[in-house]
Tab-separated table of N, CA, C and O in Angstrom:
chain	number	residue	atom	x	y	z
A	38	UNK	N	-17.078	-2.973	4.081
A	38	UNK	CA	-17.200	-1.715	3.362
A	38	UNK	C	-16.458	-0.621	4.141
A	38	UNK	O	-16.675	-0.502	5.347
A	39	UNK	N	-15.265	0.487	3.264
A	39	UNK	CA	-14.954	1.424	4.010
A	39	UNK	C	-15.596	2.514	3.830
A	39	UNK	O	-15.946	3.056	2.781
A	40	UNK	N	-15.792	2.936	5.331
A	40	UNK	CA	-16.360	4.396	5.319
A	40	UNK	C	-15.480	5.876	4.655
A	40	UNK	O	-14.300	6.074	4.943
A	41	UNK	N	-16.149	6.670	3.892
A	41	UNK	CA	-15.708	8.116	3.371
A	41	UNK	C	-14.600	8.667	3.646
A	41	UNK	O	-13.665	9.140	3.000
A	42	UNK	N	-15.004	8.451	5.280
A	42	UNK	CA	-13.724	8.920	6.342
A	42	UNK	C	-12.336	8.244	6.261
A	42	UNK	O	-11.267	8.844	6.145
A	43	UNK	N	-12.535	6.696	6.353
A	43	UNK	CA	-11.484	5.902	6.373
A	43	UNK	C	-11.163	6.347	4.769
A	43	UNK	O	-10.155	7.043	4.890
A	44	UNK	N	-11.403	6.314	3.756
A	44	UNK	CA	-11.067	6.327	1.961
A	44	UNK	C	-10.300	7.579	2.007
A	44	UNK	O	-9.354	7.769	1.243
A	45	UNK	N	-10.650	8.372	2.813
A	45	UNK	CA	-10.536	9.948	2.837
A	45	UNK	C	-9.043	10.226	3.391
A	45	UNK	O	-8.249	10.951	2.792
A	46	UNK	N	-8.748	9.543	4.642
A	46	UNK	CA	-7.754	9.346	5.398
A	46	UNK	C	-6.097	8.283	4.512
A	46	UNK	O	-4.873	8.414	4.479
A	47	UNK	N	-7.117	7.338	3.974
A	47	UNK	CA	-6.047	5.925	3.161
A	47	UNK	C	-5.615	7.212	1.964
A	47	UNK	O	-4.433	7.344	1.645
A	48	UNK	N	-6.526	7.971	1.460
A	48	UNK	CA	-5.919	8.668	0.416
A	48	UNK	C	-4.749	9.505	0.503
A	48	UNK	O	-3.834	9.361	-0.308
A	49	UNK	N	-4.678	10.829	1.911
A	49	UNK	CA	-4.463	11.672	2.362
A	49	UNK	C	-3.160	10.860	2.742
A	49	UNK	O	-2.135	11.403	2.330
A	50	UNK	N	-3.011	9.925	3.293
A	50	UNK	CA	-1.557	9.233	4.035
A	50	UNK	C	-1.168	8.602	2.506
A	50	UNK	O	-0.060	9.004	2.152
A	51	UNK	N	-1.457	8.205	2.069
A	51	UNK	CA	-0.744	7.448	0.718
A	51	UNK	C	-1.157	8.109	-0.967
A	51	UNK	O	-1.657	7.409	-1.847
A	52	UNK	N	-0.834	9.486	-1.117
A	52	UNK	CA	-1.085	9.639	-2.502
A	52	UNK	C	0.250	9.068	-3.204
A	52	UNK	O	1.387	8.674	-2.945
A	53	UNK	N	-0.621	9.282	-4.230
A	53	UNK	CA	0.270	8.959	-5.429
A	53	UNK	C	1.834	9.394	-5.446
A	53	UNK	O	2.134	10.581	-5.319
A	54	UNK	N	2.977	8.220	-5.633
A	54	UNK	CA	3.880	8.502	-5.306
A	54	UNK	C	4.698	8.569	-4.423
A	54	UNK	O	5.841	9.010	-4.543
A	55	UNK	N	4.026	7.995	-3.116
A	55	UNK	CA	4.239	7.794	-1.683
A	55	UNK	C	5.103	5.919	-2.059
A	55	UNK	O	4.591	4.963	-2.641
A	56	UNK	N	6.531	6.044	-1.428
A	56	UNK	CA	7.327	5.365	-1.249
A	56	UNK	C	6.759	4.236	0.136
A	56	UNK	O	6.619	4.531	1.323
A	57	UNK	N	6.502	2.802	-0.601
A	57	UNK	CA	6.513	1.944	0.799
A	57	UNK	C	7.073	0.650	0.631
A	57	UNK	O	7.159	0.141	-0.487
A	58	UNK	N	7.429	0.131	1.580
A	58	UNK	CA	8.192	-1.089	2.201
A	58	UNK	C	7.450	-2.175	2.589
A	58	UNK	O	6.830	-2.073	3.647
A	59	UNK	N	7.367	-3.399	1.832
A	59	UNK	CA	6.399	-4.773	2.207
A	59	UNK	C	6.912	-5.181	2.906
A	59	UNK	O	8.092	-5.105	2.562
A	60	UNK	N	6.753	-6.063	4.629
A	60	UNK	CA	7.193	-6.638	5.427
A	60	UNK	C	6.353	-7.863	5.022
A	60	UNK	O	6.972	-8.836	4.592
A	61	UNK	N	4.801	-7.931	5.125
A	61	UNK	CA	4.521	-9.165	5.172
A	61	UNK	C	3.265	-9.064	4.039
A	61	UNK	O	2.646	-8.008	3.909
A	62	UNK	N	3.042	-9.907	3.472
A	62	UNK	CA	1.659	-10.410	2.079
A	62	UNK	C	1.451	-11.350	1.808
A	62	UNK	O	2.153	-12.038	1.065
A	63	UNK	N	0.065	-11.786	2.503
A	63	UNK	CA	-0.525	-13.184	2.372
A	63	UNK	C	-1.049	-13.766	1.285
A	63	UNK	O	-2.098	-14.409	1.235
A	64	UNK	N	-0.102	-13.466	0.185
A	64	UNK	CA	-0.717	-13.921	-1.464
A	64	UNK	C	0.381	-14.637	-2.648
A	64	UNK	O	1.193	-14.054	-3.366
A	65	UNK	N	0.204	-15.480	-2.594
A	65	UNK	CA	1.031	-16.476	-3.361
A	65	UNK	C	2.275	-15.519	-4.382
A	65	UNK	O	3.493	-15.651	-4.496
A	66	UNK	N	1.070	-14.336	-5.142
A	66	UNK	CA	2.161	-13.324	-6.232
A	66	UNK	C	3.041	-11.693	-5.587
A	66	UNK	O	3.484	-10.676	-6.121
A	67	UNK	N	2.923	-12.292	-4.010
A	67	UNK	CA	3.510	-11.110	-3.531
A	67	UNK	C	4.729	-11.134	-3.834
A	67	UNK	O	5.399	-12.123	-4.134
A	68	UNK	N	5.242	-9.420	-3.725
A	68	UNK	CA	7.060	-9.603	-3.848
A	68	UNK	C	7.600	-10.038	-2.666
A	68	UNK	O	6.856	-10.025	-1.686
A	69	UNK	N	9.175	-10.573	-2.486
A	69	UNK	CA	9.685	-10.579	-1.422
A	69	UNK	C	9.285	-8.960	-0.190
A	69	UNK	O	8.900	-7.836	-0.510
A	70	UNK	N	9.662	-9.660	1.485
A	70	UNK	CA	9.543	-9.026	2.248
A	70	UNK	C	11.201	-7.807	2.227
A	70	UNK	O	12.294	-8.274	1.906
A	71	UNK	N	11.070	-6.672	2.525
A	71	UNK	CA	11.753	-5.799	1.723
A	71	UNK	C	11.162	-5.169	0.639
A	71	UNK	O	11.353	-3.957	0.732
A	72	UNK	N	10.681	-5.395	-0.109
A	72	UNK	CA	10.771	-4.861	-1.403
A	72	UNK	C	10.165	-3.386	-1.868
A	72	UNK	O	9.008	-2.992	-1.722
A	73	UNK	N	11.119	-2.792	-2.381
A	73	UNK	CA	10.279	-1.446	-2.267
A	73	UNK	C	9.359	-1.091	-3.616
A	73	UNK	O	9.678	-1.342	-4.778
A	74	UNK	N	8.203	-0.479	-3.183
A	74	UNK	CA	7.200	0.216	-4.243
A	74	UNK	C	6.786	1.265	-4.124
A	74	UNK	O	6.962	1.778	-3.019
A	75	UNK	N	5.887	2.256	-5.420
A	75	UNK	CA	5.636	2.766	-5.351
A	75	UNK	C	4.201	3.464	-5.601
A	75	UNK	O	3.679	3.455	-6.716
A	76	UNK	N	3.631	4.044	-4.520
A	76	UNK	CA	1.803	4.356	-4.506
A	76	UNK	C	1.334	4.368	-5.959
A	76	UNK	O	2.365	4.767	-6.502
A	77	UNK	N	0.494	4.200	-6.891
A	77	UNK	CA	-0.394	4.263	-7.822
A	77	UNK	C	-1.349	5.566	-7.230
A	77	UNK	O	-1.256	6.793	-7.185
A	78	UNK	N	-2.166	4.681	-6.876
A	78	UNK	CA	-3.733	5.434	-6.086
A	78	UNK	C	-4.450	4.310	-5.162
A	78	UNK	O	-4.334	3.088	-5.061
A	79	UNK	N	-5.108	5.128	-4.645
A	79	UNK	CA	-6.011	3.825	-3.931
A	79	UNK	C	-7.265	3.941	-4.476
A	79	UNK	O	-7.824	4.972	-4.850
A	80	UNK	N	-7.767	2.534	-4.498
A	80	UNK	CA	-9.137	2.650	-4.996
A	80	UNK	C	-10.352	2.811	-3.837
A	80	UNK	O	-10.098	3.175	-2.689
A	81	UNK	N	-11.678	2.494	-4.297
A	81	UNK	CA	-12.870	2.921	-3.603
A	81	UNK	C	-13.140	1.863	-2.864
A	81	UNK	O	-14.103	2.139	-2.149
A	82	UNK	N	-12.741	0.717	-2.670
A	82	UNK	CA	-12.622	-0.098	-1.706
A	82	UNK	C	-11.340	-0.159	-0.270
A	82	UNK	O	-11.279	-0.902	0.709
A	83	UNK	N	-10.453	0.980	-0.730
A	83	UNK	CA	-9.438	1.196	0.118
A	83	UNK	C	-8.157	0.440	0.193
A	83	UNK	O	-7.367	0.315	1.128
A	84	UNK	N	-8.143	-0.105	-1.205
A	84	UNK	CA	-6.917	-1.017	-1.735
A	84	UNK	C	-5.976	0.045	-2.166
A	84	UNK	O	-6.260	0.879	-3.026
A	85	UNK	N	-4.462	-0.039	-1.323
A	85	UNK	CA	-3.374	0.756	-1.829
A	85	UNK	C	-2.691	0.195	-3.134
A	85	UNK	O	-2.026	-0.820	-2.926
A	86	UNK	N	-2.714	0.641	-4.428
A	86	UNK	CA	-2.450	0.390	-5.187
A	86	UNK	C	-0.841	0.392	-5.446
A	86	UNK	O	-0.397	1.537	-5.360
A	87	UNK	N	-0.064	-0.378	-5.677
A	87	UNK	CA	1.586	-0.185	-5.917
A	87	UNK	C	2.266	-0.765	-6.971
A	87	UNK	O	2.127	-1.927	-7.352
A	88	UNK	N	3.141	0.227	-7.520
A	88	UNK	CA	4.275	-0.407	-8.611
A	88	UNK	C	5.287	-0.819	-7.948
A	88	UNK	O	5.999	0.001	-7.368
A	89	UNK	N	5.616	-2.481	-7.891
A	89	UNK	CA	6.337	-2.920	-7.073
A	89	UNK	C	8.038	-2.779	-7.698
A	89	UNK	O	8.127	-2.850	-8.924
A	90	UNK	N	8.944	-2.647	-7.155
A	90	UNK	CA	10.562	-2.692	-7.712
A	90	UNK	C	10.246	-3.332	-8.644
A	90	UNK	O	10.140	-2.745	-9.720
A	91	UNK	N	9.979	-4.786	-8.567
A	91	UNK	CA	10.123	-6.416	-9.341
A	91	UNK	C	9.381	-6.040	-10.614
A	91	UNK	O	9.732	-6.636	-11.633
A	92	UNK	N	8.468	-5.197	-10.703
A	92	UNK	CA	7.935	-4.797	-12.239
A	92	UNK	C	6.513	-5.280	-11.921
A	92	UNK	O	5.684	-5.139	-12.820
A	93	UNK	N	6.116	-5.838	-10.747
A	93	UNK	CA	4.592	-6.202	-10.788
A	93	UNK	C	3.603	-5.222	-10.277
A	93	UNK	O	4.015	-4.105	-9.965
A	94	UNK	N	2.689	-5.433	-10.188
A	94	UNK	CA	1.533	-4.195	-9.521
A	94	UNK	C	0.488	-4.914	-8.746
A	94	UNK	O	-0.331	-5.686	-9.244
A	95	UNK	N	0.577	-4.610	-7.527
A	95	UNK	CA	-0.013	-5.453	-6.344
A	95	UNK	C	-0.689	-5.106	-5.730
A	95	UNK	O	0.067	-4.895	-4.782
A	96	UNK	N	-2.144	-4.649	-5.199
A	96	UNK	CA	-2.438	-3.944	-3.919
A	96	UNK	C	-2.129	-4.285	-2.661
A	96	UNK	O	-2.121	-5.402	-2.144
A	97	UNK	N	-1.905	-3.365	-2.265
A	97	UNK	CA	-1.954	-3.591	-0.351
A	97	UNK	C	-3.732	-3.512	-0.023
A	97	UNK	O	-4.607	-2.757	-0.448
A	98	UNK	N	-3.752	-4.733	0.981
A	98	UNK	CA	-4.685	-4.227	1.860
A	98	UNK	C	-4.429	-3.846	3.156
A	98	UNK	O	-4.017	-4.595	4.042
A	99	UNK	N	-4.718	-2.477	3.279
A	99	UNK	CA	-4.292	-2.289	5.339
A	99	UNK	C	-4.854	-2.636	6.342
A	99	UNK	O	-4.740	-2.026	7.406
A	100	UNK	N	-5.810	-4.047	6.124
A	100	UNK	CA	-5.978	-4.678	7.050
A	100	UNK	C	-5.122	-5.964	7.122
A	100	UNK	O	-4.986	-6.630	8.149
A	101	UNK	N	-4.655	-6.197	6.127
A	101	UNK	CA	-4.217	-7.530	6.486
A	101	UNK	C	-2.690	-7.741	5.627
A	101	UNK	O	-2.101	-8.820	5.695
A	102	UNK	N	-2.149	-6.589	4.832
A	102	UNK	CA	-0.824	-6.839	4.754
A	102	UNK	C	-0.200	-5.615	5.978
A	102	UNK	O	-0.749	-4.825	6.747
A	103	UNK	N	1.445	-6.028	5.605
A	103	UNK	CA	1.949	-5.540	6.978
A	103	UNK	C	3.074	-4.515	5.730
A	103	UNK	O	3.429	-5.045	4.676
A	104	UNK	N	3.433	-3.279	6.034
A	104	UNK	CA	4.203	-2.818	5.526
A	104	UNK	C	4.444	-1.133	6.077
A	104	UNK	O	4.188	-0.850	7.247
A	105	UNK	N	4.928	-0.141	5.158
A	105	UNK	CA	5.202	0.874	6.064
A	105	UNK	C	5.766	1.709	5.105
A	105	UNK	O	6.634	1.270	4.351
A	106	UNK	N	5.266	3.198	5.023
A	106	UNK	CA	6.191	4.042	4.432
A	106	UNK	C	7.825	4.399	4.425
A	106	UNK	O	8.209	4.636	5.571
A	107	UNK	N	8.898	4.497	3.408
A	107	UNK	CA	9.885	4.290	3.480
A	107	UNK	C	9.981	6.422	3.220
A	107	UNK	O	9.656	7.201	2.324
A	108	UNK	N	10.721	6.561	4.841
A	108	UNK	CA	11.052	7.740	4.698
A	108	UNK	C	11.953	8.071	3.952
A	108	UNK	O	12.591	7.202	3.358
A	109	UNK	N	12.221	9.358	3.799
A	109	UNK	CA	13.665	10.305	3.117
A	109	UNK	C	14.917	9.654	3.955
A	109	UNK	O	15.199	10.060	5.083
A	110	UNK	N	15.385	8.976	3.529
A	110	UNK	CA	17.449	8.737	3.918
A	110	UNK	C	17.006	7.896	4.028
A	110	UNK	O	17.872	7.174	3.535
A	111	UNK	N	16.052	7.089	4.383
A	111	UNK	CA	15.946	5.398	5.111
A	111	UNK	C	16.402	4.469	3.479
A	111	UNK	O	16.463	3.240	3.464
């Protein structure tokens, strides 16, 4: 279970619209490593929600996928 604080924080670093980069996803329907998406919302369990390039919609979990916001010029 995540705490208020942590939901509070996952929100604040990743709203809606926040650009990120999958390196690694331990799930059979992940996109390739690379692939860029884009934030949804996160839900109340602290799942980053994303519209992936490829047309799918995947959550991140930030415990156990690996990935990273894709800055401005990168």
């Amino acid at each position: 279970m995540i705490s208020e604080m942590e939901l509070k924080k996952l929100r604040e670093k990743y709203p809606a619209g926040t650009k990120v980069v999958l390196d690694r996803m331990d799930d059979i329907q992940a996109p390739a490593p690379g692939t860029v998406g884009t934030v949804t919302f996160v839900d109340d369990a602290g799942g980053i929600h994303v519209s992936w390039e490829t047309g799918s919609s995947l959550a991140l979990i930030p415990e156990a996928d690996v990935f990273y916001i894709l800055r401005a010029g990168e």
